[in-house]
Coordinates of C-alpha atoms in Angstrom, one line a residue:
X72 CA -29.3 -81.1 40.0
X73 CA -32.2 -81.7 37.6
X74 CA -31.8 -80.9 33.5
X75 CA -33.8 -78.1 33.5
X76 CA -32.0 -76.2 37.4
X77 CA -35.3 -75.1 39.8
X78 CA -34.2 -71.3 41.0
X79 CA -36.1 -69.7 43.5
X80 CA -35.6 -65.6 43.0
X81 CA -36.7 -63.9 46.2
X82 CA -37.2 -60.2 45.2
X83 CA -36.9 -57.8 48.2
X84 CA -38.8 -54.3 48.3
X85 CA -35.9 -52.0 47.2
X86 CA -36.0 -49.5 44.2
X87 CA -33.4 -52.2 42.6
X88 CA -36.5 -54.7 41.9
X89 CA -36.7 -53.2 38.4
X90 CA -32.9 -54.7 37.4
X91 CA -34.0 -58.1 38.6
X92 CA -36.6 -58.3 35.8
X93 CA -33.1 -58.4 33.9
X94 CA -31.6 -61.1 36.0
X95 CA -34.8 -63.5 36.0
X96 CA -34.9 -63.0 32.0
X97 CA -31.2 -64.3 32.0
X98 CA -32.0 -66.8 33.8
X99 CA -35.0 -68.3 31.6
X100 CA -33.5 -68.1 28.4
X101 CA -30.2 -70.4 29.4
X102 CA -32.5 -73.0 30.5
X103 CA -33.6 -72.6 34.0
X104 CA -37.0 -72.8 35.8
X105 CA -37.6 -69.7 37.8
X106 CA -39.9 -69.3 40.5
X107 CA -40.5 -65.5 41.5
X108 CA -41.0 -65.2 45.6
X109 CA -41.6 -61.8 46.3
X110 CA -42.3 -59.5 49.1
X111 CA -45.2 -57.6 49.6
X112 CA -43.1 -54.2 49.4
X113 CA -40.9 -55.6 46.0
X114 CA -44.5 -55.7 44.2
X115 CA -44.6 -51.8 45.0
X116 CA -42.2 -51.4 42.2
X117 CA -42.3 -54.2 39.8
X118 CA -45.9 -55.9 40.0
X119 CA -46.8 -59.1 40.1
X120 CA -48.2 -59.7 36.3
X121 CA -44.2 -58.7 35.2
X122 CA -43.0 -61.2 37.2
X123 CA -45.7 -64.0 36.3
X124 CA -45.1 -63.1 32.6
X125 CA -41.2 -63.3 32.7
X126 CA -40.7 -66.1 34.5
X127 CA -43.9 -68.3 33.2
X128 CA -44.9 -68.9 36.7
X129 CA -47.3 -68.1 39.6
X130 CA -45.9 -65.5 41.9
X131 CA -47.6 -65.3 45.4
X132 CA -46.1 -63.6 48.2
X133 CA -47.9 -65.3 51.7
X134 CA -47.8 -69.0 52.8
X135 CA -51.9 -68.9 51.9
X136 CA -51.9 -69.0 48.3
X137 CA -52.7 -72.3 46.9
X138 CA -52.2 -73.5 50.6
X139 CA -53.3 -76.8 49.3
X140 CA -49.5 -77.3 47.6
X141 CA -48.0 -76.2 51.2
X142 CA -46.1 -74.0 49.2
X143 CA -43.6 -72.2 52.3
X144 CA -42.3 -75.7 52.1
X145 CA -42.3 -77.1 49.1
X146 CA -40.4 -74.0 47.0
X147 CA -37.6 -74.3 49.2
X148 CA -37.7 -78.1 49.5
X149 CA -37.4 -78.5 45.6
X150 CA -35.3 -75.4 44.6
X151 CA -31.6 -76.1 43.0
X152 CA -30.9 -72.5 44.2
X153 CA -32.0 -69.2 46.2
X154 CA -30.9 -66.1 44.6
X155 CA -32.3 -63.3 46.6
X156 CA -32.2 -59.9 45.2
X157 CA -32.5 -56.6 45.8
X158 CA -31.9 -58.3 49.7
X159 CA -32.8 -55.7 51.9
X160 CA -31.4 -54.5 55.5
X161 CA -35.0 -55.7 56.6
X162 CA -34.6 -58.6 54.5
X163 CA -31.0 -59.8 56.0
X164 CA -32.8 -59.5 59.3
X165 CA -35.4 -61.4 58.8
X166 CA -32.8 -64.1 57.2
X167 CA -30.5 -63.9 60.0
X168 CA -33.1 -64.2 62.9
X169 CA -35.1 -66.8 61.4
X170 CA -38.1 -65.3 60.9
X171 CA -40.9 -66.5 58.5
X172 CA -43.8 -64.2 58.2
X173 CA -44.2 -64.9 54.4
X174 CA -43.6 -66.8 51.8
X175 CA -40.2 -65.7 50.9
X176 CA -39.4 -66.1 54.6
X177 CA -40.3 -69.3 55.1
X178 CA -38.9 -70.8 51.5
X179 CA -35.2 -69.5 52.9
X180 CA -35.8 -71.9 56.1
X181 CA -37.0 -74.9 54.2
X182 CA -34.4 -74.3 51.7
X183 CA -31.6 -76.8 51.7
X184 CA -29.9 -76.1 48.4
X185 CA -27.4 -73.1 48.4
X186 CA -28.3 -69.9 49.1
X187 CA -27.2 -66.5 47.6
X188 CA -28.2 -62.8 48.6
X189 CA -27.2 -60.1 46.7
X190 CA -27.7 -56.6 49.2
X191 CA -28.9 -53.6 48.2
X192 CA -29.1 -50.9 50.5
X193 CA -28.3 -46.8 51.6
X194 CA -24.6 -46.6 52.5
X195 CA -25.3 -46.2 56.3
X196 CA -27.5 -49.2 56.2
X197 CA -25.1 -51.7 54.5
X198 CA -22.1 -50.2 56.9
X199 CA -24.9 -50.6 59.9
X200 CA -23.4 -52.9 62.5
X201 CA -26.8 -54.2 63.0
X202 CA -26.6 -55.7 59.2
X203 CA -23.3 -56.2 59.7
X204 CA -23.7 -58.8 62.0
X205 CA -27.0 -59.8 60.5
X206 CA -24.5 -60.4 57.1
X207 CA -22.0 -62.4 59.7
X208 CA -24.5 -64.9 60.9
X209 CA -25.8 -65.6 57.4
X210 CA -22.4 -66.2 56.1
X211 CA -21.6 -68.6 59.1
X212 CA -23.8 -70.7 58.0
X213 CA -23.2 -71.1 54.7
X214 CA -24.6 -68.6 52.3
X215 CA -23.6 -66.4 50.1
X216 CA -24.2 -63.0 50.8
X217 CA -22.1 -60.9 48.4
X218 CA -21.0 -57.3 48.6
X219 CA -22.9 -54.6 47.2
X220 CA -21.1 -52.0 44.5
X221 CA -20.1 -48.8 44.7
X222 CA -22.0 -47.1 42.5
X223 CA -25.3 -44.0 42.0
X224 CA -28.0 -44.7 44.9
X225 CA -31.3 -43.0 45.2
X226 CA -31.4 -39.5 44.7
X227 CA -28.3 -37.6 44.7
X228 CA -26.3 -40.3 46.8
X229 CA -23.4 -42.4 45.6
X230 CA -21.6 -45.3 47.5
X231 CA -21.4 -48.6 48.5
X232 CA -24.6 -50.0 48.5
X233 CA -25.9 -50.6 44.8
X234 CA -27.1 -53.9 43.4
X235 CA -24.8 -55.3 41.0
X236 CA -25.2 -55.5 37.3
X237 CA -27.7 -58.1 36.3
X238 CA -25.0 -59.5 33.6
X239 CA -22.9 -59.5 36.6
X240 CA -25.2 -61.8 39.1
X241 CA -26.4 -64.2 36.6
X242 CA -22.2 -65.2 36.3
X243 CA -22.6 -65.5 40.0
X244 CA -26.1 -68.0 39.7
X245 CA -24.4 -70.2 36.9
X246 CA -21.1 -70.3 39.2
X247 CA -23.3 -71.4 41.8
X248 CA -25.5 -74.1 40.4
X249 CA -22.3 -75.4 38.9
X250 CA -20.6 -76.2 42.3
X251 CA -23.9 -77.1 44.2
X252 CA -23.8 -78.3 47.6
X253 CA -20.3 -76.7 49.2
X254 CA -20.5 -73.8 47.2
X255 CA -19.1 -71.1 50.5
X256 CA -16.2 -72.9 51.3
X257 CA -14.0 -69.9 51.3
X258 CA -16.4 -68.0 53.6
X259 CA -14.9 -65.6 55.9
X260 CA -11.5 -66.0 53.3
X261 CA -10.0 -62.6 53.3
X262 CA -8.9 -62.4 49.1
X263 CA -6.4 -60.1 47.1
X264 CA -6.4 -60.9 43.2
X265 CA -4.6 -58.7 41.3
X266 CA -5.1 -58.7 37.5
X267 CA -4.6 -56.9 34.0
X268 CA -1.1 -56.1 32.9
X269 CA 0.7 -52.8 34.0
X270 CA 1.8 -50.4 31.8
X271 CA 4.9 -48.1 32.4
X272 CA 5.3 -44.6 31.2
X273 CA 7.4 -43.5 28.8
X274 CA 5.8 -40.3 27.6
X275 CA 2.9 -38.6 28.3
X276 CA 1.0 -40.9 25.1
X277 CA 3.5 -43.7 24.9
X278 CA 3.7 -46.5 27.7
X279 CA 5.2 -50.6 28.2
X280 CA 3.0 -52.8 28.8
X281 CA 1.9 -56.2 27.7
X282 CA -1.0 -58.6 26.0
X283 CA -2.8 -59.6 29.6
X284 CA -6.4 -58.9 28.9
X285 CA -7.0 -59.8 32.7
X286 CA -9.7 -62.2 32.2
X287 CA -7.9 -64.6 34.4
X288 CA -7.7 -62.7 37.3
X289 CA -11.5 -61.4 36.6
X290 CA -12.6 -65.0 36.8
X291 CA -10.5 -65.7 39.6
X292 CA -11.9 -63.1 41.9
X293 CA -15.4 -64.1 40.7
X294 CA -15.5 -67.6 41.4
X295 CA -13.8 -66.8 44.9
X296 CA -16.6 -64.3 45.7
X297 CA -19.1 -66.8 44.5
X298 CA -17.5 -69.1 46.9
X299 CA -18.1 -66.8 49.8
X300 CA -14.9 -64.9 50.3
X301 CA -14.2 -61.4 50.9
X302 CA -12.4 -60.4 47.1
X303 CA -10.2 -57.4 47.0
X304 CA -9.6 -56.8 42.9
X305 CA -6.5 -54.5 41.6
X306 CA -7.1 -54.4 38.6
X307 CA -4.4 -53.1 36.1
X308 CA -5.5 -51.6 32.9
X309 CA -8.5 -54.0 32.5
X310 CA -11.3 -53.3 30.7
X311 CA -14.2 -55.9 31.7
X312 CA -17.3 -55.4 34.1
X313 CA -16.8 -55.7 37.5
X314 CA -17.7 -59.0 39.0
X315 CA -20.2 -59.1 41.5
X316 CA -19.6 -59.0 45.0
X317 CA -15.7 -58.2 44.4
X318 CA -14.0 -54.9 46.0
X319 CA -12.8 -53.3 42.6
X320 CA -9.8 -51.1 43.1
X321 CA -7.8 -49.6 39.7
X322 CA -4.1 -49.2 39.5
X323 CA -2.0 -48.7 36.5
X324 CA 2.1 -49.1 37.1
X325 CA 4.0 -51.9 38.8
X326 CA 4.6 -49.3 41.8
X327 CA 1.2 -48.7 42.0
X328 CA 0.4 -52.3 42.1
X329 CA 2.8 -53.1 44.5
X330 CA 1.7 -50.3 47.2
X331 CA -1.9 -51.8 46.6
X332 CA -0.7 -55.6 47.1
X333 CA 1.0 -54.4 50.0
X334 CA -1.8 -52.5 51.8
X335 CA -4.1 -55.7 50.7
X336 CA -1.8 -58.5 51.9
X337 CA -1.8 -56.7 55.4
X338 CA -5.2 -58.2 56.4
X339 CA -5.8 -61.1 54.2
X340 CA -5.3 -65.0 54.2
X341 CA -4.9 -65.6 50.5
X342 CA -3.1 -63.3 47.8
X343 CA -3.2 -64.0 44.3
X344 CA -1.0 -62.6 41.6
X345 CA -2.9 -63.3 38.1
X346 CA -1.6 -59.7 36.9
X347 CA 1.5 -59.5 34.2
X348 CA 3.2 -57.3 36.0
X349 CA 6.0 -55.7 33.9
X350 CA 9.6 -56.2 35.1
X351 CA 11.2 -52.8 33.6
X352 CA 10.2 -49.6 32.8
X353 CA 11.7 -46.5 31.7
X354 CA 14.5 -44.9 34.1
X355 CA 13.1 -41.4 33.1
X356 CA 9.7 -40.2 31.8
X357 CA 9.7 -37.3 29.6
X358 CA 6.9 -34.4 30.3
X359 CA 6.3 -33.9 26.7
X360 CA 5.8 -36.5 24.0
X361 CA 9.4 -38.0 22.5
X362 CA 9.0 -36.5 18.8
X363 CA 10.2 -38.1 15.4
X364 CA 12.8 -36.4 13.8
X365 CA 13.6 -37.2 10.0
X366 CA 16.5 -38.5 9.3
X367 CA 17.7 -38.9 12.9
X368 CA 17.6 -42.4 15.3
X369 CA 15.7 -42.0 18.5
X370 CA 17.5 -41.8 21.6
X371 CA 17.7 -45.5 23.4
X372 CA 15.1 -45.8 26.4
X373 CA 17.1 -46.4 29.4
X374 CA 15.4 -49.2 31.5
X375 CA 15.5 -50.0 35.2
X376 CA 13.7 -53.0 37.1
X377 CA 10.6 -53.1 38.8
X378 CA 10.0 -54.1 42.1
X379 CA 9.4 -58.0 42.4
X380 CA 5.7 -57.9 43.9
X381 CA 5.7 -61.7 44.2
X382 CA 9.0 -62.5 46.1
X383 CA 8.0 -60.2 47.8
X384 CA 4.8 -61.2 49.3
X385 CA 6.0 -64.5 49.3
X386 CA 9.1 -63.5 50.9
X387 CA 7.8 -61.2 53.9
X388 CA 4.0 -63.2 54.6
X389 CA 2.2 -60.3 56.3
X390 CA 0.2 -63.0 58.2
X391 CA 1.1 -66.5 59.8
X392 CA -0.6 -69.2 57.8
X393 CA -0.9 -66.6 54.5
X394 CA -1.0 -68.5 51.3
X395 CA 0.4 -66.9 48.2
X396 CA -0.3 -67.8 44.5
X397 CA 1.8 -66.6 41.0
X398 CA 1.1 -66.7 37.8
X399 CA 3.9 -67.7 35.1
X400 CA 3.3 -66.6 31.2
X401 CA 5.8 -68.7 29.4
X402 CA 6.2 -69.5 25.5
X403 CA 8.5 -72.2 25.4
X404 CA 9.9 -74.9 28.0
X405 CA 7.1 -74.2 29.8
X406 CA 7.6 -76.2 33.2
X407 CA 11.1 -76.2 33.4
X408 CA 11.0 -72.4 33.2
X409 CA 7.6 -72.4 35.6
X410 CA 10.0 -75.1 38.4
X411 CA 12.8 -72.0 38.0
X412 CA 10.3 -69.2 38.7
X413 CA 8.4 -71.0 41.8
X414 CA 12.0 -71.9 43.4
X415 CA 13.1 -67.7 42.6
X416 CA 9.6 -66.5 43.8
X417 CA 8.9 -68.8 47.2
X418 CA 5.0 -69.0 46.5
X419 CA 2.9 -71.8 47.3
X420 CA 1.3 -72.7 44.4
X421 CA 2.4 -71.4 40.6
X422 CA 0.1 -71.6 38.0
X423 CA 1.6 -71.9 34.8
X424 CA 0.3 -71.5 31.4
X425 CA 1.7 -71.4 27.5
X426 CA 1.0 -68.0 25.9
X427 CA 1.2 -67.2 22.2
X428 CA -0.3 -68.1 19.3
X429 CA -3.8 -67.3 20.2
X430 CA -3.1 -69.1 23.9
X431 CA -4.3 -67.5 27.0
X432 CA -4.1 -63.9 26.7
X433 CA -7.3 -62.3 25.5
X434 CA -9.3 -65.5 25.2
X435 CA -11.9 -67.2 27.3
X436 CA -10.5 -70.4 27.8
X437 CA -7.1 -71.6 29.0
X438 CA -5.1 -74.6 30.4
X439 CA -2.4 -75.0 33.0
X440 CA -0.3 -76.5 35.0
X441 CA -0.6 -75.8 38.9
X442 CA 2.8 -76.4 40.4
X443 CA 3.5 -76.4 44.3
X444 CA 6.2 -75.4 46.8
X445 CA 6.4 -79.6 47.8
X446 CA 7.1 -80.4 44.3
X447 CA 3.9 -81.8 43.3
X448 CA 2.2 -80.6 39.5
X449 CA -1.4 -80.9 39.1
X450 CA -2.9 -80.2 35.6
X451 CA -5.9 -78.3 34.3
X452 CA -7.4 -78.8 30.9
X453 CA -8.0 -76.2 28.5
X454 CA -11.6 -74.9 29.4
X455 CA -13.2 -72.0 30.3
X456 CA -11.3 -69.3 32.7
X457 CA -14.1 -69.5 35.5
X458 CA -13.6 -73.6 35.3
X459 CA -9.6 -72.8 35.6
X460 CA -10.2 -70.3 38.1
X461 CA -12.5 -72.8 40.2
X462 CA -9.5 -75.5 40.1
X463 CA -7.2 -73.2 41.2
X464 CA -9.2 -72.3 44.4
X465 CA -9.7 -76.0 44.9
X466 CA -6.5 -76.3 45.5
X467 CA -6.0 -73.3 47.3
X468 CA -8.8 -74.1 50.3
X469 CA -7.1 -77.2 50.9
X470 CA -4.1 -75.2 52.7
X471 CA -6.5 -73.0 54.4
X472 CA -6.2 -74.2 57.8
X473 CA -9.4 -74.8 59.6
X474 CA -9.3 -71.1 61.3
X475 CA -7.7 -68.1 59.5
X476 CA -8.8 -66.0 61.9
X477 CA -11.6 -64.0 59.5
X478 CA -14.3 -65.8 60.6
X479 CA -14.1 -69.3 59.6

């Protein structure tokens, strides 16, 4: 990849156009050379002199501008990356089938770096079987095609089917360049990250809980859908944008948690447990706040132990071949007390990492130590938790057998 990455931006003709004016402006102030492809329906709602003067380039939409440069070839033969959005259900098509009846067309078949397309759609379009399949054949052959967000439509309509936040698909671009060539090895990889920290009632105001920012997880189920997997996120307590292209679901107790995980873990190949999951909570809740008295000591809180969500997924696999990863927070003898956990828990791989001090809760960067069920340790420098989270999926696709039986 050059100094200075070449990104093609194919813009579809959906009323989302207007957020990828966002996205593109990202994308030229952190040092990238953008090249706008449009359609002739996306310059309906964000004209061509906007996209000329964002990106500092010519934007053309059929294979007969400046014919002379050959340009339906030469876009896609000297672009780093394809980032198409708002991709429509026409657009997918098109994609799927091969067909090149303009520029943006042909750039996707003379493309040979990665390729990413970020739907946006009606509800009963995305859930179409037509684009379903259309999405199916694009992703078998090695692009990215992320899920759209729930979220307001057009008009009065809310659902599935909006384009993710621009902030959002711009982590997804840098995730991408970064890898390069490769970059949807865990297509068709069925996902369920959990993340946050729980928090368990004691009052109607007061609650346990714990430091876990869920950063972590957030980065782990980003890379993972930038790496062409299906993510499922339960997310506990967390409050950070949802990644694009991730299936965001909220949760807020270790019971609630572990029904999720559960009801995940049924269908998929690969469960991740980056949440801090609390291990007691409160035998009884009160229905009123606990008052201070003067002069008096507060009753004691009664505790009782929460369900082991780890031991148990590792325990009873809901699918031959499943692969299950923990997390282990620890302050002090770190590995000897990570070696303990992996033998109690019976996961594949345990990823353990000091805490305290400013360490790996709430911050942007951590380090670990990736332990397996054969005995083997593999380290991660301290860097940021998207690098981490990468590493850690490394080493997870190499125990994904050739067919899981999603697709791959």
């Amino acid at each position: 990849m050059s100094a200075e990455p070449e990104v093609v931006l194919g813009v579809g003709g959906g009323i989302a156009a207007y957020k990828v004016c966002e996205l593109l402006r990202r994308l030229t102030e952190s040092g990238h050379r953008v090249r706008v492809v449009p359609t002739d329906e996306a310059l309906r709602f964000v004209g061509e002199p906007t996209w000329a003067a964002l990106s500092g380039q010519p934007v053309a939409t059929g294979v007969f501008d400046t014919v002379h440069e050959v340009p339906h070839v030469r876009i896609g033969q000297g672009a780093d990356l394809v980032f198409v959005a708002p991709a429509t259900a026409n657009l997918l098509a098109k994609a799927a089938h091969g067909l090149a009846d303009d520029l943006l067309t042909n750039t996707l078949l003379t493309a040979r770096c990665p390729v990413v397309f970020a739907p946006a759609m009606h509800t009963e379009m995305w859930e179409h079987p037509a684009t379903q399949a259309n999405v199916a054949t694009l992703r078998s052959r090695g692009a990215v095609v992320l899920d759209p967000a729930v979220g307001r439509l057009t008009g009065a309509d809310t659902g599935r089917g909006r384009l993710p936040d621009p902030a959002a698909l711009f982590a997804v671009a840098r995730r991408v360049l970064a890898r390069g060539a490769g970059t949807a090895d865990l297509a068709g990889v069925r996902v369920v990250v959990s993340a946050g920290g729980t928090r368990e009632a004691i009052d109607p105001v007061r609650f346990l809980g714990n430091r876990s920012s869920g950063r972590q997880g957030y980065a782990l189920a980003a890379t993972a859908a930038a790496r062409g997997a299906s993510v499922t996120l339960l997310s506990a307590n967390v409050e950070l944008p949802d990644p694009a292209g991730v299936d965001v679901r909220r949760v807020t107790s270790a019971r609630e948690l572990r029904e999720a995980v559960l009801e995940g873990a049924a269908t998929a190949d690969v469960v991740v447990m980056a949440a801090a999951v609390a291990d007691f909570r409160p035998d009884t809740v009160t229905a009123s706040k606990i008052k201070k008295t003067a002069g008096t000591t507060p009753a004691p809180i009664a505790l009782v132990e929460n369900p082991d969500i780890l031991a148990e997924v590792s325990r009873e696999r809901a699918r031959p071949g499943q692969i299950v990863v923990g997390f282990a927070a620890e302050t002090d003898n770190v590995l000897d007390n990570g070696r303990a956990k992996l033998a109690r828990k019976g996961c594949d791989l345990l990823v353990v990492n000091q805490v305290g001090d400013g360490r790996a809760f709430g911050t942007a960067d951590n380090q670990a130590v990736v332990l397996t069920a054969e005995g083997a340790s593999v380290e991660i420098e301290r860097g940021p938790k998207e690098d981490v989270a990468d590493q850690v999926w490394d080493l997870v696709a190499t125990r994904i057998p050739g067919d899981t039986g999603s697709g791959r």
